[in-house]
Amino acid sequence: MKKFMYVAIMALMVVFAGCKSGYNGSDYYRDHEVVIDYNKCTVNGTKYDNTTACCWIWTLTEKTNGTKIEFAYYVWATEFELVASCEMEMFECSRSGRVAEYAYIKATAEKTEEACEAANN
């Protein structure tokens, strides 16, 4: 039983360590503008990889009237392209008064763009 708990805890730690999220979701943009520098591959001052495209699982969580709505999408992109899109979505959510946040993690099973897109079905 101890081994099972240890393995379960380690698995959770790996999942959470692999997740990355935006600047506290749409709340960040109440007082900030989104800043994307396409030449330096930075979003809000943080540099992201813009050379290696792969499959990502992107999760959007929106809170409306005390209810959480969660959407998950598979996206083929570089990390920079993904984060820039996600942060623009958070900016738009903030401007329209919606509360949302996102997280993403690399999808390891989908090795091609076609397999990644097919995972959305």
Rosetta silent file (secondary structure, phi, psi, omega in degrees, C-alpha in Angstrom):
SEQUENCE: MKKFMYVAIMALMVVFAGCKSGYNGSDYYRDHEVVIDYNKCTVNGTKYDNTTACCWIWTLTEKTNGTKIEFAYYVWATEFELVASCEMEMFECSRSGRVAEYAYIKATAEKTEEACEAANN
SCORE:     score description
SCORE:     0.000 S_00000001
   1 L     0.000  -38.865  179.167    0.000    0.000    0.000 S_00000001
   2 H   -63.190  -39.805  179.937    2.866    2.383    0.791 S_00000001
   3 H   -64.216  -41.410 -179.909    4.391    1.736   -2.628 S_00000001
   4 H   -61.733  -46.306  179.732    1.083    2.468   -4.334 S_00000001
   5 H   -62.309  -41.975  178.925    0.690    5.787   -2.488 S_00000001
   6 H   -61.053  -46.055 -179.977    4.284    6.738   -3.295 S_00000001
   7 H   -64.170  -41.324  179.855    3.791    5.982   -6.992 S_00000001
   8 H   -64.198  -44.009  179.200    0.497    7.893   -7.048 S_00000001
   9 H   -64.911  -42.653  178.933    2.029   10.942   -5.382 S_00000001
  10 H   -63.878  -39.269  178.937    5.037   10.878   -7.710 S_00000001
  11 H   -63.034  -42.811  177.541    2.751   10.605  -10.744 S_00000001
  12 H   -62.742  -40.534  179.490    0.777   13.642   -9.591 S_00000001
  13 H   -63.559  -40.033  178.677    3.978   15.598   -9.039 S_00000001
  14 H   -64.192  -43.594 -179.996    5.168   14.776  -12.555 S_00000001
  15 H   -61.729  -48.782 -178.065    1.837   15.878  -14.038 S_00000001
  16 H   -69.644  -32.925  178.019    1.812   19.172  -12.138 S_00000001
  17 H   -68.680  -30.709 -179.348    5.493   19.844  -12.792 S_00000001
  18 H   -80.125  -16.465 -179.435    4.867   19.344  -16.517 S_00000001
  19 L   -82.256  144.559  175.069    1.955   21.780  -16.611 S_00000001
  20 E  -129.042  148.295  179.823    2.539   25.389  -17.313 S_00000001
  21 E  -136.866  166.474 -179.464   -0.017   28.116  -16.976 S_00000001
  22 L   -74.022 -173.662 -177.016   -0.503   31.735  -17.848 S_00000001
  23 L   -76.885   74.218 -179.156   -0.146   34.706  -15.561 S_00000001
  24 L    57.542   30.651  176.410   -2.993   33.728  -13.230 S_00000001
  25 H    68.204 -149.557 -174.260   -5.325   33.566  -16.177 S_00000001
  26 H   -68.835  -21.873  179.464   -7.489   36.464  -17.249 S_00000001
  27 H   -59.645  -32.743  179.933   -7.159   38.236  -13.871 S_00000001
  28 H   -56.861  -35.821 -173.050   -3.595   39.246  -14.773 S_00000001
  29 H   -85.042    6.110  172.051   -4.886   41.405  -17.606 S_00000001
  30 H   -63.465  -36.018 -176.203   -7.063   43.604  -15.421 S_00000001
  31 L  -118.036    7.605 -175.475   -3.995   45.784  -14.918 S_00000001
  32 L  -135.532  156.426  169.817   -1.736   44.696  -17.803 S_00000001
  33 L  -100.473  153.082  174.505   -1.593   44.598  -21.570 S_00000001
  34 L   -78.560  134.862 -178.482   -0.410   41.487  -23.381 S_00000001
  35 L  -123.733  109.446  179.772    3.103   42.004  -24.780 S_00000001
  36 E  -115.898  122.580  177.678    4.195   39.633  -27.550 S_00000001
  37 E  -110.360  103.843 -176.275    7.583   40.136  -29.201 S_00000001
  38 L   -70.511  -25.704  178.664    7.694   37.988  -32.346 S_00000001
  39 L   -74.262  -40.147 -178.983   11.359   38.771  -32.996 S_00000001
  40 L   -94.313   -5.661 -178.190   12.552   37.667  -29.550 S_00000001
  41 L    59.077   46.803  178.709    9.864   34.940  -29.135 S_00000001
  42 E  -118.907  149.040  173.055    8.730   36.365  -25.809 S_00000001
  43 E  -126.560  118.992 -177.711    5.315   36.697  -24.225 S_00000001
  44 L    52.226   37.448  175.719    5.108   39.210  -21.379 S_00000001
  45 L    87.844   -5.815  179.811    8.902   39.119  -21.163 S_00000001
  46 E  -101.176  129.255 -178.727    9.277   35.328  -20.962 S_00000001
  47 E   -83.042  138.339  178.320   11.108   33.565  -23.814 S_00000001
  48 L  -128.952  155.554  179.513    9.566   30.425  -25.338 S_00000001
  49 L   -65.670  129.005  177.362   10.796   27.902  -27.901 S_00000001
  50 L  -123.143   24.173 -177.938    9.814   28.887  -31.431 S_00000001
  51 L  -116.170  -31.097 -174.095   11.710   26.208  -33.333 S_00000001
  52 L  -110.731  111.885  175.521   10.192   22.824  -32.416 S_00000001
  53 L   -85.159  140.597  176.169    6.563   22.149  -33.207 S_00000001
  54 E  -154.681 -177.873 -178.667    4.868   19.350  -31.306 S_00000001
  55 E   -92.934  132.262  178.730    1.479   18.340  -29.964 S_00000001
  56 E  -121.942  146.222  169.124    0.181   20.084  -26.848 S_00000001
  57 E  -100.724  116.962 -176.759   -2.886   19.460  -24.733 S_00000001
  58 E  -110.450  124.884 -178.689   -4.312   22.890  -23.937 S_00000001
  59 E  -115.591  126.828  176.897   -6.989   23.185  -21.259 S_00000001
  60 E  -110.828  126.171  177.152   -9.151   26.266  -20.864 S_00000001
  61 E  -116.819  122.570 -179.905  -11.166   26.643  -17.665 S_00000001
  62 E  -117.392  135.927 -179.550  -13.808   29.335  -17.573 S_00000001
  63 E  -108.913  121.058 -179.101  -15.753   30.281  -14.449 S_00000001
  64 E  -133.344  121.782  178.447  -19.282   31.571  -14.954 S_00000001
  65 L    48.889   43.827  178.580  -21.787   32.178  -12.153 S_00000001
  66 L    79.024    1.144 -179.750  -19.951   29.802   -9.822 S_00000001
  67 E  -108.334  134.899  176.247  -19.810   27.061  -12.456 S_00000001
  68 E   -95.541  131.534  174.537  -16.559   25.822  -13.987 S_00000001
  69 E  -119.218  126.523 -176.760  -16.559   24.928  -17.655 S_00000001
  70 E  -120.562  133.719  177.367  -13.477   23.141  -18.943 S_00000001
  71 E  -121.824  140.523  175.928  -12.419   22.589  -22.541 S_00000001
  72 E  -125.895  135.294 -178.412   -9.434   20.545  -23.689 S_00000001
  73 E  -133.433  147.045  170.350   -7.875   20.787  -27.135 S_00000001
  74 E   -97.674  130.840 -175.982   -4.942   19.159  -28.888 S_00000001
  75 E  -133.033  132.074  174.777   -2.842   21.749  -30.723 S_00000001
  76 E   -96.634  113.501 -176.933    0.157   21.315  -33.031 S_00000001
  77 E  -167.929  170.460  168.362    2.414   24.348  -32.526 S_00000001
  78 L   -79.095  163.418  179.371    5.654   25.620  -31.081 S_00000001
  79 H   -62.467  -38.869  178.767    5.519   26.551  -27.402 S_00000001
  80 H   -61.027  -47.008  179.825    5.803   30.241  -28.335 S_00000001
  81 H   -60.879  -42.181 -179.580    2.855   30.033  -30.738 S_00000001
  82 H   -63.925  -50.700 -177.163    0.781   28.196  -28.142 S_00000001
  83 H   -65.266  -40.737  178.303    1.529   30.574  -25.258 S_00000001
  84 H   -59.845  -43.721  178.226    1.009   33.658  -27.437 S_00000001
  85 H   -65.240  -44.021 -179.792   -2.416   32.343  -28.475 S_00000001
  86 H   -63.295  -43.859 -179.720   -3.345   31.390  -24.918 S_00000001
  87 H   -67.836  -34.786  174.564   -2.313   34.742  -23.498 S_00000001
  88 H   -64.433  -38.920  176.826   -4.258   36.577  -26.204 S_00000001
  89 H   -62.981  -41.740  178.093   -7.292   34.485  -25.228 S_00000001
  90 H   -64.556  -39.167  177.705   -6.787   35.455  -21.567 S_00000001
  91 H   -61.354  -46.297  179.396   -6.489   39.107  -22.587 S_00000001
  92 H   -65.362  -39.391  176.763   -9.756   38.891  -24.539 S_00000001
  93 H   -59.609  -46.478 -179.152  -11.467   37.087  -21.640 S_00000001
  94 H   -61.110  -43.920 -178.315  -10.386   39.832  -19.272 S_00000001
  95 H   -66.482  -28.606 -179.916  -11.604   42.583  -21.587 S_00000001
  96 L   -94.816    4.699  176.437  -15.022   40.938  -21.924 S_00000001
  97 L    84.165    7.646  178.825  -15.344   40.389  -18.161 S_00000001
  98 L   -86.683  149.049  177.713  -14.929   36.603  -18.285 S_00000001
  99 E  -107.570  121.503 -176.723  -12.795   34.781  -15.727 S_00000001
 100 E  -149.244  162.935  173.036  -10.622   32.060  -17.221 S_00000001
 101 E  -149.595  163.026  179.386   -7.294   30.306  -16.899 S_00000001
 102 E  -137.584  162.471  173.490   -5.341   27.840  -18.964 S_00000001
 103 E  -145.951  155.856  176.347   -2.764   25.123  -18.622 S_00000001
 104 E  -146.931  153.806  178.618   -0.844   23.106  -21.171 S_00000001
 105 E  -148.687  149.230 -179.712    1.294   20.016  -21.293 S_00000001
 106 E   -69.879  131.058  176.031    3.127   18.234  -24.085 S_00000001
 107 L   -87.076  113.789 -172.971    1.145   15.330  -25.559 S_00000001
 108 L   -85.084  -23.069 -176.248    3.679   12.531  -25.880 S_00000001
 109 L   -78.385  -30.502 -175.818    1.598    9.958  -27.780 S_00000001
 110 L   -90.165  103.826 -172.931    0.779   12.170  -30.777 S_00000001
 111 L   -93.247  -14.262 -178.629    3.984   12.352  -32.833 S_00000001
 112 L  -125.638  162.297  178.531    2.619   13.963  -36.023 S_00000001
 113 H   -61.752  -38.864 -179.886    0.428   16.939  -36.809 S_00000001
 114 H   -64.865  -42.601  178.764   -2.220   14.622  -38.256 S_00000001
 115 H   -65.658  -37.122  178.968   -2.291   12.452  -35.115 S_00000001
 116 H   -64.269  -48.615  179.763   -2.518   15.560  -32.956 S_00000001
 117 H   -65.095  -36.619  179.509   -5.474   16.973  -34.880 S_00000001
 118 H   -66.411  -26.059 -179.958   -7.171   13.564  -34.925 S_00000001
 119 L   -66.341  -18.154  178.141   -6.994   13.423  -31.112 S_00000001
 120 L   -75.039  -12.571 -178.053   -9.587   16.228  -30.973 S_00000001
 121 L   -84.977    0.000    0.000  -12.284   13.918  -32.364 S_00000001
